[in-house]
mmCIF file with all atom_site columns, C-alpha atoms in Angstrom:
data_model
loop_
_atom_site.group_PDB
_atom_site.id
_atom_site.type_symbol
_atom_site.label_atom_id
_atom_site.label_alt_id
_atom_site.label_comp_id
_atom_site.label_asym_id
_atom_site.label_entity_id
_atom_site.label_seq_id
_atom_site.pdbx_PDB_ins_code
_atom_site.Cartn_x
_atom_site.Cartn_y
_atom_site.Cartn_z
_atom_site.occupancy
_atom_site.B_iso_or_equiv
_atom_site.pdbx_formal_charge
_atom_site.auth_seq_id
_atom_site.auth_comp_id
_atom_site.auth_asym_id
_atom_site.auth_atom_id
_atom_site.pdbx_PDB_model_num
ATOM 1   C CA . MET R 1 1   ? 192.897 187.809 -32.145 1.00 0.00 ? 1146 MET R CA 1
ATOM 2   C CA . LYS R 1 2   ? 190.468 189.381 -34.421 1.00 0.00 ? 1147 LYS R CA 1
ATOM 3   C CA . ARG R 1 3   ? 191.764 191.629 -37.363 1.00 0.00 ? 1148 ARG R CA 1
ATOM 4   C CA . TYR R 1 4   ? 189.579 194.530 -38.054 1.00 0.00 ? 1149 TYR R CA 1
ATOM 5   C CA . LEU R 1 5   ? 189.080 196.192 -41.461 1.00 0.00 ? 1150 LEU R CA 1
ATOM 6   C CA . SER R 1 6   ? 190.870 199.438 -42.221 1.00 0.00 ? 1151 SER R CA 1
ATOM 7   C CA . GLY R 1 7   ? 187.483 201.236 -42.394 1.00 0.00 ? 1152 GLY R CA 1
ATOM 8   C CA . ASP R 1 8   ? 186.348 200.070 -38.950 1.00 0.00 ? 1153 ASP R CA 1
ATOM 9   C CA . LEU R 1 9   ? 189.324 201.633 -37.270 1.00 0.00 ? 1154 LEU R CA 1
ATOM 10  C CA . GLU R 1 10  ? 189.582 205.205 -36.123 1.00 0.00 ? 1155 GLU R CA 1
ATOM 11  C CA . ARG R 1 11  ? 191.536 207.736 -38.305 1.00 0.00 ? 1156 ARG R CA 1
ATOM 12  C CA . VAL R 1 12  ? 194.649 207.359 -36.064 1.00 0.00 ? 1157 VAL R CA 1
ATOM 13  C CA . GLY R 1 13  ? 194.397 203.608 -36.257 1.00 0.00 ? 1158 GLY R CA 1
ATOM 14  C CA . GLN R 1 14  ? 194.363 203.805 -39.924 1.00 0.00 ? 1159 GLN R CA 1
ATOM 15  C CA . LYS R 1 15  ? 197.356 205.945 -40.378 1.00 0.00 ? 1160 LYS R CA 1
ATOM 16  C CA . VAL R 1 16  ? 199.269 203.780 -37.991 1.00 0.00 ? 1161 VAL R CA 1
ATOM 17  C CA . ARG R 1 17  ? 198.365 200.588 -39.848 1.00 0.00 ? 1162 ARG R CA 1
ATOM 18  C CA . GLN R 1 18  ? 199.195 202.190 -43.092 1.00 0.00 ? 1163 GLN R CA 1
ATOM 19  C CA . ARG R 1 19  ? 202.691 203.162 -41.830 1.00 0.00 ? 1164 ARG R CA 1
ATOM 20  C CA . LEU R 1 20  ? 203.281 199.770 -40.544 1.00 0.00 ? 1165 LEU R CA 1
ATOM 21  C CA . GLU R 1 21  ? 202.172 198.021 -43.483 1.00 0.00 ? 1166 GLU R CA 1
ATOM 22  C CA . SER R 1 22  ? 204.114 200.294 -45.900 1.00 0.00 ? 1167 SER R CA 1
ATOM 23  C CA . SER R 1 23  ? 207.452 200.169 -44.021 1.00 0.00 ? 1168 SER R CA 1
ATOM 24  C CA . ARG R 1 24  ? 209.642 196.983 -44.512 1.00 0.00 ? 1169 ARG R CA 1
ATOM 25  C CA . LEU R 1 25  ? 211.793 198.044 -41.413 1.00 0.00 ? 1170 LEU R CA 1
ATOM 26  C CA . ALA R 1 26  ? 208.423 198.078 -39.250 1.00 0.00 ? 1171 ALA R CA 1
ATOM 27  C CA . ARG R 1 27  ? 207.237 194.727 -40.434 1.00 0.00 ? 1172 ARG R CA 1
ATOM 28  C CA . GLY R 1 28  ? 210.543 193.223 -39.646 1.00 0.00 ? 1173 GLY R CA 1
ATOM 29  C CA . LEU R 1 29  ? 210.728 194.772 -36.478 1.00 0.00 ? 1174 LEU R CA 1
ATOM 30  C CA . LEU R 1 30  ? 207.235 193.598 -35.353 1.00 0.00 ? 1175 LEU R CA 1
ATOM 31  C CA . LYS R 1 31  ? 208.430 189.978 -36.578 1.00 0.00 ? 1176 LYS R CA 1
ATOM 32  C CA . VAL R 1 32  ? 211.670 190.052 -34.430 1.00 0.00 ? 1177 VAL R CA 1
ATOM 33  C CA . ILE R 1 33  ? 209.365 191.344 -31.265 1.00 0.00 ? 1178 ILE R CA 1
ATOM 34  C CA . GLY R 1 34  ? 207.096 188.446 -32.091 1.00 0.00 ? 1179 GLY R CA 1
ATOM 35  C CA . VAL R 1 35  ? 209.566 185.804 -32.193 1.00 0.00 ? 1180 VAL R CA 1
ATOM 36  C CA . LEU R 1 36  ? 211.298 187.259 -28.823 1.00 0.00 ? 1181 LEU R CA 1
ATOM 37  C CA . ALA R 1 37  ? 208.041 187.273 -27.171 1.00 0.00 ? 1182 ALA R CA 1
ATOM 38  C CA . VAL R 1 38  ? 207.397 183.547 -28.182 1.00 0.00 ? 1183 VAL R CA 1
ATOM 39  C CA . THR R 1 39  ? 210.933 182.736 -26.881 1.00 0.00 ? 1184 THR R CA 1
ATOM 40  C CA . MET R 1 40  ? 210.490 184.301 -23.549 1.00 0.00 ? 1185 MET R CA 1
ATOM 41  C CA . VAL R 1 41  ? 207.130 182.413 -23.244 1.00 0.00 ? 1186 VAL R CA 1
ATOM 42  C CA . LEU R 1 42  ? 208.859 179.154 -24.020 1.00 0.00 ? 1187 LEU R CA 1
ATOM 43  C CA . ALA R 1 43  ? 211.701 179.863 -21.876 1.00 0.00 ? 1188 ALA R CA 1
ATOM 44  C CA . ASP R 1 44  ? 209.193 180.725 -18.744 1.00 0.00 ? 1189 ASP R CA 1
ATOM 45  C CA . GLY R 1 45  ? 206.891 177.832 -19.508 1.00 0.00 ? 1190 GLY R CA 1
ATOM 46  C CA . LEU R 1 46  ? 209.722 175.052 -20.178 1.00 0.00 ? 1191 LEU R CA 1
ATOM 47  C CA . LEU R 1 47  ? 213.156 176.101 -18.600 1.00 0.00 ? 1192 LEU R CA 1
ATOM 48  C CA . THR R 1 48  ? 211.818 177.633 -15.475 1.00 0.00 ? 1193 THR R CA 1
ATOM 49  C CA . PRO R 1 49  ? 209.931 174.605 -14.157 1.00 0.00 ? 1194 PRO R CA 1
ATOM 50  C CA . ALA R 1 50  ? 212.972 172.380 -15.041 1.00 0.00 ? 1195 ALA R CA 1
ATOM 51  C CA . GLN R 1 51  ? 215.324 174.499 -13.068 1.00 0.00 ? 1196 GLN R CA 1
ATOM 52  C CA . SER R 1 52  ? 212.900 174.536 -10.126 1.00 0.00 ? 1197 SER R CA 1
ATOM 53  C CA . VAL R 1 53  ? 212.752 170.835 -10.204 1.00 0.00 ? 1198 VAL R CA 1
ATOM 54  C CA . LEU R 1 54  ? 216.538 170.649 -10.632 1.00 0.00 ? 1199 LEU R CA 1
ATOM 55  C CA . GLY R 1 55  ? 217.134 172.808 -7.848  1.00 0.00 ? 1200 GLY R CA 1
ATOM 56  C CA . ALA R 1 56  ? 214.710 170.879 -5.477  1.00 0.00 ? 1201 ALA R CA 1
ATOM 57  C CA . VAL R 1 57  ? 216.477 167.664 -6.484  1.00 0.00 ? 1202 VAL R CA 1
ATOM 58  C CA . GLN R 1 58  ? 220.061 169.015 -5.672  1.00 0.00 ? 1203 GLN R CA 1
ATOM 59  C CA . GLY R 1 59  ? 218.432 170.496 -2.225  1.00 0.00 ? 1204 GLY R CA 1
ATOM 60  C CA . ILE R 1 60  ? 217.260 167.172 -1.141  1.00 0.00 ? 1205 ILE R CA 1
ATOM 61  C CA . GLU R 1 61  ? 220.323 165.029 -2.419  1.00 0.00 ? 1206 GLU R CA 1
ATOM 62  C CA . PRO R 1 62  ? 222.135 165.068 0.835   1.00 0.00 ? 1207 PRO R CA 1
ATOM 63  C CA . LEU R 1 63  ? 219.191 163.254 2.404   1.00 0.00 ? 1208 LEU R CA 1
ATOM 64  C CA . GLY R 1 64  ? 219.892 160.316 0.361   1.00 0.00 ? 1209 GLY R CA 1
ATOM 65  C CA . ILE R 1 65  ? 217.951 159.495 -3.025  1.00 0.00 ? 1210 ILE R CA 1
ATOM 66  C CA . THR R 1 66  ? 217.274 155.952 -1.571  1.00 0.00 ? 1211 THR R CA 1
ATOM 67  C CA . LYS R 1 67  ? 215.411 157.299 1.313   1.00 0.00 ? 1212 LYS R CA 1
ATOM 68  C CA . LEU R 1 68  ? 213.259 159.622 -0.396  1.00 0.00 ? 1213 LEU R CA 1
ATOM 69  C CA . SER R 1 69  ? 212.348 157.176 -3.047  1.00 0.00 ? 1214 SER R CA 1
ATOM 70  C CA . PHE R 1 70  ? 211.336 154.702 -0.487  1.00 0.00 ? 1215 PHE R CA 1
ATOM 71  C CA . ALA R 1 71  ? 209.079 157.340 1.137   1.00 0.00 ? 1216 ALA R CA 1
ATOM 72  C CA . PHE R 1 72  ? 207.609 158.729 -2.270  1.00 0.00 ? 1217 PHE R CA 1
ATOM 73  C CA . SER R 1 73  ? 207.628 155.730 -4.409  1.00 0.00 ? 1218 SER R CA 1
ATOM 74  C CA . PRO R 1 74  ? 204.442 154.040 -2.842  1.00 0.00 ? 1219 PRO R CA 1
ATOM 75  C CA . ILE R 1 75  ? 202.517 157.148 -3.077  1.00 0.00 ? 1220 ILE R CA 1
ATOM 76  C CA . VAL R 1 76  ? 203.179 157.439 -6.742  1.00 0.00 ? 1221 VAL R CA 1
ATOM 77  C CA . ILE R 1 77  ? 202.670 153.861 -7.399  1.00 0.00 ? 1222 ILE R CA 1
ATOM 78  C CA . ILE R 1 78  ? 199.216 153.911 -5.754  1.00 0.00 ? 1223 ILE R CA 1
ATOM 79  C CA . TRP R 1 79  ? 198.259 157.006 -7.558  1.00 0.00 ? 1224 TRP R CA 1
ATOM 80  C CA . LEU R 1 80  ? 199.087 155.334 -11.095 1.00 0.00 ? 1225 LEU R CA 1
ATOM 81  C CA . GLY R 1 81  ? 197.267 152.279 -9.870  1.00 0.00 ? 1226 GLY R CA 1
ATOM 82  C CA . PHE R 1 82  ? 194.061 154.317 -8.979  1.00 0.00 ? 1227 PHE R CA 1
ATOM 83  C CA . ASN R 1 83  ? 194.379 155.744 -12.652 1.00 0.00 ? 1228 ASN R CA 1
ATOM 84  C CA . ALA R 1 84  ? 194.806 152.441 -14.240 1.00 0.00 ? 1229 ALA R CA 1
ATOM 85  C CA . ALA R 1 85  ? 191.800 150.916 -12.137 1.00 0.00 ? 1230 ALA R CA 1
ATOM 86  C CA . PHE R 1 86  ? 189.575 153.794 -12.991 1.00 0.00 ? 1231 PHE R CA 1
ATOM 87  C CA . GLY R 1 87  ? 190.281 153.496 -16.894 1.00 0.00 ? 1232 GLY R CA 1
ATOM 88  C CA . ILE R 1 88  ? 189.643 149.786 -16.798 1.00 0.00 ? 1233 ILE R CA 1
ATOM 89  C CA . TYR R 1 89  ? 186.413 150.469 -14.940 1.00 0.00 ? 1234 TYR R CA 1
ATOM 90  C CA . ASN R 1 90  ? 185.158 152.923 -17.389 1.00 0.00 ? 1235 ASN R CA 1
ATOM 91  C CA . LEU R 1 91  ? 186.151 150.988 -20.369 1.00 0.00 ? 1236 LEU R CA 1
ATOM 92  C CA . THR R 1 92  ? 184.398 147.856 -19.305 1.00 0.00 ? 1237 THR R CA 1
ATOM 93  C CA . LYS R 1 93  ? 181.221 149.765 -18.327 1.00 0.00 ? 1238 LYS R CA 1
ATOM 94  C CA . TYR R 1 94  ? 180.969 152.506 -20.894 1.00 0.00 ? 1239 TYR R CA 1
ATOM 95  C CA . ASP R 1 95  ? 182.368 152.848 -24.648 1.00 0.00 ? 1240 ASP R CA 1
ATOM 96  C CA . ALA R 1 96  ? 185.357 150.517 -25.456 1.00 0.00 ? 1241 ALA R CA 1
ATOM 97  C CA . GLY R 1 97  ? 184.998 152.021 -28.927 1.00 0.00 ? 1242 GLY R CA 1
ATOM 98  C CA . VAL R 1 98  ? 187.493 154.770 -27.990 1.00 0.00 ? 1243 VAL R CA 1
ATOM 99  C CA . PHE R 1 99  ? 190.222 152.563 -28.929 1.00 0.00 ? 1244 PHE R CA 1
ATOM 100 C CA . GLN R 1 100 ? 189.332 153.721 -32.615 1.00 0.00 ? 1245 GLN R CA 1
ATOM 101 C CA . ALA R 1 101 ? 191.465 156.629 -31.673 1.00 0.00 ? 1246 ALA R CA 1
ATOM 102 C CA . PHE R 1 102 ? 194.595 154.888 -32.170 1.00 0.00 ? 1247 PHE R CA 1
ATOM 103 C CA . ASN R 1 103 ? 193.860 154.560 -35.824 1.00 0.00 ? 1248 ASN R CA 1
ATOM 104 C CA . PRO R 1 104 ? 195.823 157.320 -37.411 1.00 0.00 ? 1249 PRO R CA 1
ATOM 105 C CA . GLY R 1 105 ? 193.606 157.173 -40.508 1.00 0.00 ? 1250 GLY R CA 1
ATOM 106 C CA . LEU R 1 106 ? 190.664 158.509 -38.444 1.00 0.00 ? 1251 LEU R CA 1
ATOM 107 C CA . ALA R 1 107 ? 192.970 161.160 -37.150 1.00 0.00 ? 1252 ALA R CA 1
ATOM 108 C CA . PHE R 1 108 ? 193.516 162.219 -40.769 1.00 0.00 ? 1253 PHE R CA 1
ATOM 109 C CA . GLU R 1 109 ? 189.968 162.048 -41.388 1.00 0.00 ? 1254 GLU R CA 1
ATOM 110 C CA . PHE R 1 110 ? 189.142 164.264 -38.478 1.00 0.00 ? 1255 PHE R CA 1
ATOM 111 C CA . LEU R 1 111 ? 191.508 166.993 -39.662 1.00 0.00 ? 1256 LEU R CA 1
ATOM 112 C CA . ILE R 1 112 ? 190.244 166.923 -43.162 1.00 0.00 ? 1257 ILE R CA 1
ATOM 113 C CA . ARG R 1 113 ? 186.617 166.928 -42.070 1.00 0.00 ? 1258 ARG R CA 1
ATOM 114 C CA . ASN R 1 114 ? 186.987 169.928 -39.573 1.00 0.00 ? 1259 ASN R CA 1
ATOM 115 C CA . LYS R 1 115 ? 189.789 171.503 -41.571 1.00 0.00 ? 1260 LYS R CA 1
ATOM 116 C CA . THR R 1 116 ? 190.970 174.804 -39.281 1.00 0.00 ? 1261 THR R CA 1
ATOM 117 C CA . ASP R 1 117 ? 188.888 173.880 -36.058 1.00 0.00 ? 1262 ASP R CA 1
ATOM 118 C CA . GLY R 1 118 ? 190.577 170.471 -36.275 1.00 0.00 ? 1263 GLY R CA 1
ATOM 119 C CA . TRP R 1 119 ? 194.078 171.903 -36.122 1.00 0.00 ? 1264 TRP R CA 1
ATOM 120 C CA . ARG R 1 120 ? 192.847 174.137 -33.351 1.00 0.00 ? 1265 ARG R CA 1
ATOM 121 C CA . MET R 1 121 ? 191.661 171.213 -31.409 1.00 0.00 ? 1266 MET R CA 1
ATOM 122 C CA . LEU R 1 122 ? 195.027 169.797 -31.756 1.00 0.00 ? 1267 LEU R CA 1
ATOM 123 C CA . GLY R 1 123 ? 196.165 172.556 -29.269 1.00 0.00 ? 1268 GLY R CA 1
ATOM 124 C CA . GLY R 1 124 ? 194.661 170.449 -26.413 1.00 0.00 ? 1269 GLY R CA 1
ATOM 125 C CA . THR R 1 125 ? 197.385 168.118 -26.938 1.00 0.00 ? 1270 THR R CA 1
ATOM 126 C CA . LEU R 1 126 ? 199.970 170.444 -25.475 1.00 0.00 ? 1271 LEU R CA 1
ATOM 127 C CA . LEU R 1 127 ? 198.859 169.049 -21.938 1.00 0.00 ? 1272 LEU R CA 1
ATOM 128 C CA . ALA R 1 128 ? 200.598 165.831 -23.173 1.00 0.00 ? 1273 ALA R CA 1
ATOM 129 C CA . PHE R 1 129 ? 203.970 167.549 -22.787 1.00 0.00 ? 1274 PHE R CA 1
ATOM 130 C CA . THR R 1 130 ? 203.541 168.958 -19.349 1.00 0.00 ? 1275 THR R CA 1
ATOM 131 C CA . GLY R 1 131 ? 205.815 167.309 -16.725 1.00 0.00 ? 1276 GLY R CA 1
ATOM 132 C CA . VAL R 1 132 ? 208.372 166.215 -19.344 1.00 0.00 ? 1277 VAL R CA 1
ATOM 133 C CA . GLU R 1 133 ? 210.834 168.444 -17.596 1.00 0.00 ? 1278 GLU R CA 1
ATOM 134 C CA . ALA R 1 134 ? 210.572 166.582 -14.512 1.00 0.00 ? 1279 ALA R CA 1
ATOM 135 C CA . LEU R 1 135 ? 211.956 163.420 -16.655 1.00 0.00 ? 1280 LEU R CA 1
ATOM 136 C CA . PHE R 1 136 ? 214.972 165.261 -17.614 1.00 0.00 ? 1281 PHE R CA 1
ATOM 137 C CA . ALA R 1 137 ? 215.490 166.588 -13.941 1.00 0.00 ? 1282 ALA R CA 1
ATOM 138 C CA . ASP R 1 138 ? 215.144 162.914 -12.980 1.00 0.00 ? 1283 ASP R CA 1
ATOM 139 C CA . LEU R 1 139 ? 218.178 162.147 -15.157 1.00 0.00 ? 1284 LEU R CA 1
ATOM 140 C CA . GLY R 1 140 ? 220.324 163.596 -12.533 1.00 0.00 ? 1285 GLY R CA 1
ATOM 141 C CA . ALA R 1 141 ? 219.106 161.440 -9.692  1.00 0.00 ? 1286 ALA R CA 1
ATOM 142 C CA . PHE R 1 142 ? 218.242 158.085 -11.479 1.00 0.00 ? 1287 PHE R CA 1
ATOM 143 C CA . SER R 1 143 ? 219.654 156.012 -14.272 1.00 0.00 ? 1288 SER R CA 1
ATOM 144 C CA . ARG R 1 144 ? 218.515 156.233 -17.751 1.00 0.00 ? 1289 ARG R CA 1
ATOM 145 C CA . SER R 1 145 ? 217.410 152.297 -17.441 1.00 0.00 ? 1290 SER R CA 1
ATOM 146 C CA . ALA R 1 146 ? 215.563 152.944 -14.329 1.00 0.00 ? 1291 ALA R CA 1
ATOM 147 C CA . ILE R 1 147 ? 213.555 155.897 -15.867 1.00 0.00 ? 1292 ILE R CA 1
ATOM 148 C CA . GLN R 1 148 ? 212.886 153.780 -19.186 1.00 0.00 ? 1293 GLN R CA 1
ATOM 149 C CA . ILE R 1 149 ? 211.697 150.767 -17.270 1.00 0.00 ? 1294 ILE R CA 1
ATOM 150 C CA . SER R 1 150 ? 209.455 152.419 -15.010 1.00 0.00 ? 1295 SER R CA 1
ATOM 151 C CA . TRP R 1 151 ? 207.997 154.510 -17.760 1.00 0.00 ? 1296 TRP R CA 1
ATOM 152 C CA . LEU R 1 152 ? 207.441 151.983 -20.386 1.00 0.00 ? 1297 LEU R CA 1
ATOM 153 C CA . CYS R 1 153 ? 206.393 149.095 -17.798 1.00 0.00 ? 1298 CYS R CA 1
ATOM 154 C CA . TYR R 1 154 ? 204.072 150.900 -15.451 1.00 0.00 ? 1299 TYR R CA 1
ATOM 155 C CA . THR R 1 155 ? 203.553 154.731 -15.719 1.00 0.00 ? 1300 THR R CA 1
ATOM 156 C CA . PHE R 1 156 ? 202.815 154.926 -19.480 1.00 0.00 ? 1301 PHE R CA 1
ATOM 157 C CA . PRO R 1 157 ? 200.327 152.033 -19.463 1.00 0.00 ? 1302 PRO R CA 1
ATOM 158 C CA . CYS R 1 158 ? 198.495 153.338 -16.409 1.00 0.00 ? 1303 CYS R CA 1
ATOM 159 C CA . LEU R 1 159 ? 198.324 156.734 -17.803 1.00 0.00 ? 1304 LEU R CA 1
ATOM 160 C CA . LEU R 1 160 ? 197.007 155.450 -21.270 1.00 0.00 ? 1305 LEU R CA 1
ATOM 161 C CA . LEU R 1 161 ? 194.543 153.264 -19.603 1.00 0.00 ? 1306 LEU R CA 1
ATOM 162 C CA . ALA R 1 162 ? 193.397 156.443 -17.438 1.00 0.00 ? 1307 ALA R CA 1
ATOM 163 C CA . TYR R 1 163 ? 193.022 158.809 -20.270 1.00 0.00 ? 1308 TYR R CA 1
ATOM 164 C CA . ILE R 1 164 ? 191.191 155.991 -22.611 1.00 0.00 ? 1309 ILE R CA 1
ATOM 165 C CA . GLY R 1 165 ? 188.864 155.237 -19.597 1.00 0.00 ? 1310 GLY R CA 1
ATOM 166 C CA . GLN R 1 166 ? 188.134 159.172 -19.194 1.00 0.00 ? 1311 GLN R CA 1
ATOM 167 C CA . ALA R 1 167 ? 187.368 159.289 -23.171 1.00 0.00 ? 1312 ALA R CA 1
ATOM 168 C CA . ALA R 1 168 ? 185.135 156.298 -22.779 1.00 0.00 ? 1313 ALA R CA 1
ATOM 169 C CA . TYR R 1 169 ? 183.340 158.066 -19.692 1.00 0.00 ? 1314 TYR R CA 1
ATOM 170 C CA . ILE R 1 170 ? 182.955 161.437 -21.595 1.00 0.00 ? 1315 ILE R CA 1
ATOM 171 C CA . SER R 1 171 ? 181.637 159.740 -24.607 1.00 0.00 ? 1316 SER R CA 1
ATOM 172 C CA . VAL R 1 172 ? 178.438 158.632 -22.720 1.00 0.00 ? 1317 VAL R CA 1
ATOM 173 C CA . HIS R 1 173 ? 178.532 161.779 -20.268 1.00 0.00 ? 1318 HIS R CA 1
ATOM 174 C CA . PRO R 1 174 ? 179.893 164.931 -22.233 1.00 0.00 ? 1319 PRO R CA 1
ATOM 175 C CA . GLU R 1 175 ? 179.268 167.108 -19.647 1.00 0.00 ? 1320 GLU R CA 1
ATOM 176 C CA . ALA R 1 176 ? 181.908 165.518 -17.367 1.00 0.00 ? 1321 ALA R CA 1
ATOM 177 C CA . TYR R 1 177 ? 184.699 167.036 -19.679 1.00 0.00 ? 1322 TYR R CA 1
ATOM 178 C CA . SER R 1 178 ? 185.566 169.755 -17.154 1.00 0.00 ? 1323 SER R CA 1
ATOM 179 C CA . ASN R 1 179 ? 186.909 167.393 -14.395 1.00 0.00 ? 1324 ASN R CA 1
ATOM 180 C CA . PRO R 1 180 ? 187.083 164.009 -16.064 1.00 0.00 ? 1325 PRO R CA 1
ATOM 181 C CA . PHE R 1 181 ? 189.134 162.299 -13.308 1.00 0.00 ? 1326 PHE R CA 1
ATOM 182 C CA . PHE R 1 182 ? 186.864 162.768 -10.497 1.00 0.00 ? 1327 PHE R CA 1
ATOM 183 C CA . ASN R 1 183 ? 183.804 162.626 -12.438 1.00 0.00 ? 1328 ASN R CA 1
ATOM 184 C CA . ALA R 1 184 ? 184.639 159.268 -14.055 1.00 0.00 ? 1329 ALA R CA 1
ATOM 185 C CA . ALA R 1 185 ? 185.635 157.835 -10.528 1.00 0.00 ? 1330 ALA R CA 1
ATOM 186 C CA . PRO R 1 186 ? 183.867 154.573 -9.801  1.00 0.00 ? 1331 PRO R CA 1
ATOM 187 C CA . PRO R 1 187 ? 181.220 155.015 -6.883  1.00 0.00 ? 1332 PRO R CA 1
ATOM 188 C CA . GLY R 1 188 ? 182.562 154.976 -3.409  1.00 0.00 ? 1333 GLY R CA 1
ATOM 189 C CA . THR R 1 189 ? 186.239 155.984 -4.521  1.00 0.00 ? 1334 THR R CA 1
ATOM 190 C CA . ILE R 1 190 ? 185.998 159.592 -4.456  1.00 0.00 ? 1335 ILE R CA 1
ATOM 191 C CA . TYR R 1 191 ? 187.468 160.445 -1.308  1.00 0.00 ? 1336 TYR R CA 1
ATOM 192 C CA . PRO R 1 192 ? 190.079 157.692 -1.341  1.00 0.00 ? 1337 PRO R CA 1
ATOM 193 C CA . ALA R 1 193 ? 191.233 159.164 -4.713  1.00 0.00 ? 1338 ALA R CA 1
ATOM 194 C CA . LEU R 1 194 ? 191.045 162.519 -3.329  1.00 0.00 ? 1339 LEU R CA 1
ATOM 195 C CA . VAL R 1 195 ? 193.395 161.702 -0.604  1.00 0.00 ? 1340 VAL R CA 1
ATOM 196 C CA . ILE R 1 196 ? 196.052 160.005 -2.963  1.00 0.00 ? 1341 ILE R CA 1
ATOM 197 C CA . ALA R 1 197 ? 195.837 162.773 -5.369  1.00 0.00 ? 1342 ALA R CA 1
ATOM 198 C CA . ILE R 1 198 ? 196.666 165.342 -2.902  1.00 0.00 ? 1343 ILE R CA 1
ATOM 199 C CA . LEU R 1 199 ? 199.515 163.373 -1.720  1.00 0.00 ? 1344 LEU R CA 1
ATOM 200 C CA . ALA R 1 200 ? 200.717 162.703 -5.357  1.00 0.00 ? 1345 ALA R CA 1
ATOM 201 C CA . ALA R 1 201 ? 200.421 166.526 -5.912  1.00 0.00 ? 1346 ALA R CA 1
ATOM 202 C CA . ILE R 1 202 ? 202.466 167.003 -2.710  1.00 0.00 ? 1347 ILE R CA 1
ATOM 203 C CA . VAL R 1 203 ? 205.192 164.370 -4.148  1.00 0.00 ? 1348 VAL R CA 1
ATOM 204 C CA . ALA R 1 204 ? 205.180 166.095 -7.593  1.00 0.00 ? 1349 ALA R CA 1
ATOM 205 C CA . SER R 1 205 ? 205.661 169.742 -6.300  1.00 0.00 ? 1350 SER R CA 1
#
């Protein structure tokens, strides 16, 4: 949000700004309103999806978790396998130097070099948190050990390979950043990937 100079505002706006900035009560009230606004956004963005997933799980529990897992698990396993395979393909064909991203020293160097813009770019990492509420919802249906094993031994490695592979592809084709998954798909795999992506989206919903 751009902050205008007082001289650029109309006379009414100048008076309102002067009153707000000179009043301790007004400044405190604005801070409270800002905090409340942020908490409402967080509640809507984090708690609402979690409650939706919990409600869905509670609604399908009478059908039997075993039956649902037997039907949904192959789709998710294949989907993650596609991600891992695409990642390995792109790493071997394009730039394997993206592994340098795991070096924390380069991360600090990036922030120092780009300063404010570098910190703003970190906002993109917020996407890494999406879907976390589903893990908490799954705790009501699966054991902690089952979630830990499936995440550490299969899900996390597959996703890591997928994102690293996409980074390798984008390093050679920067224009592909808008849709990295399908743009980085190996030749001849677009339609199978599209079908399994739709099925995985249905399971995720």
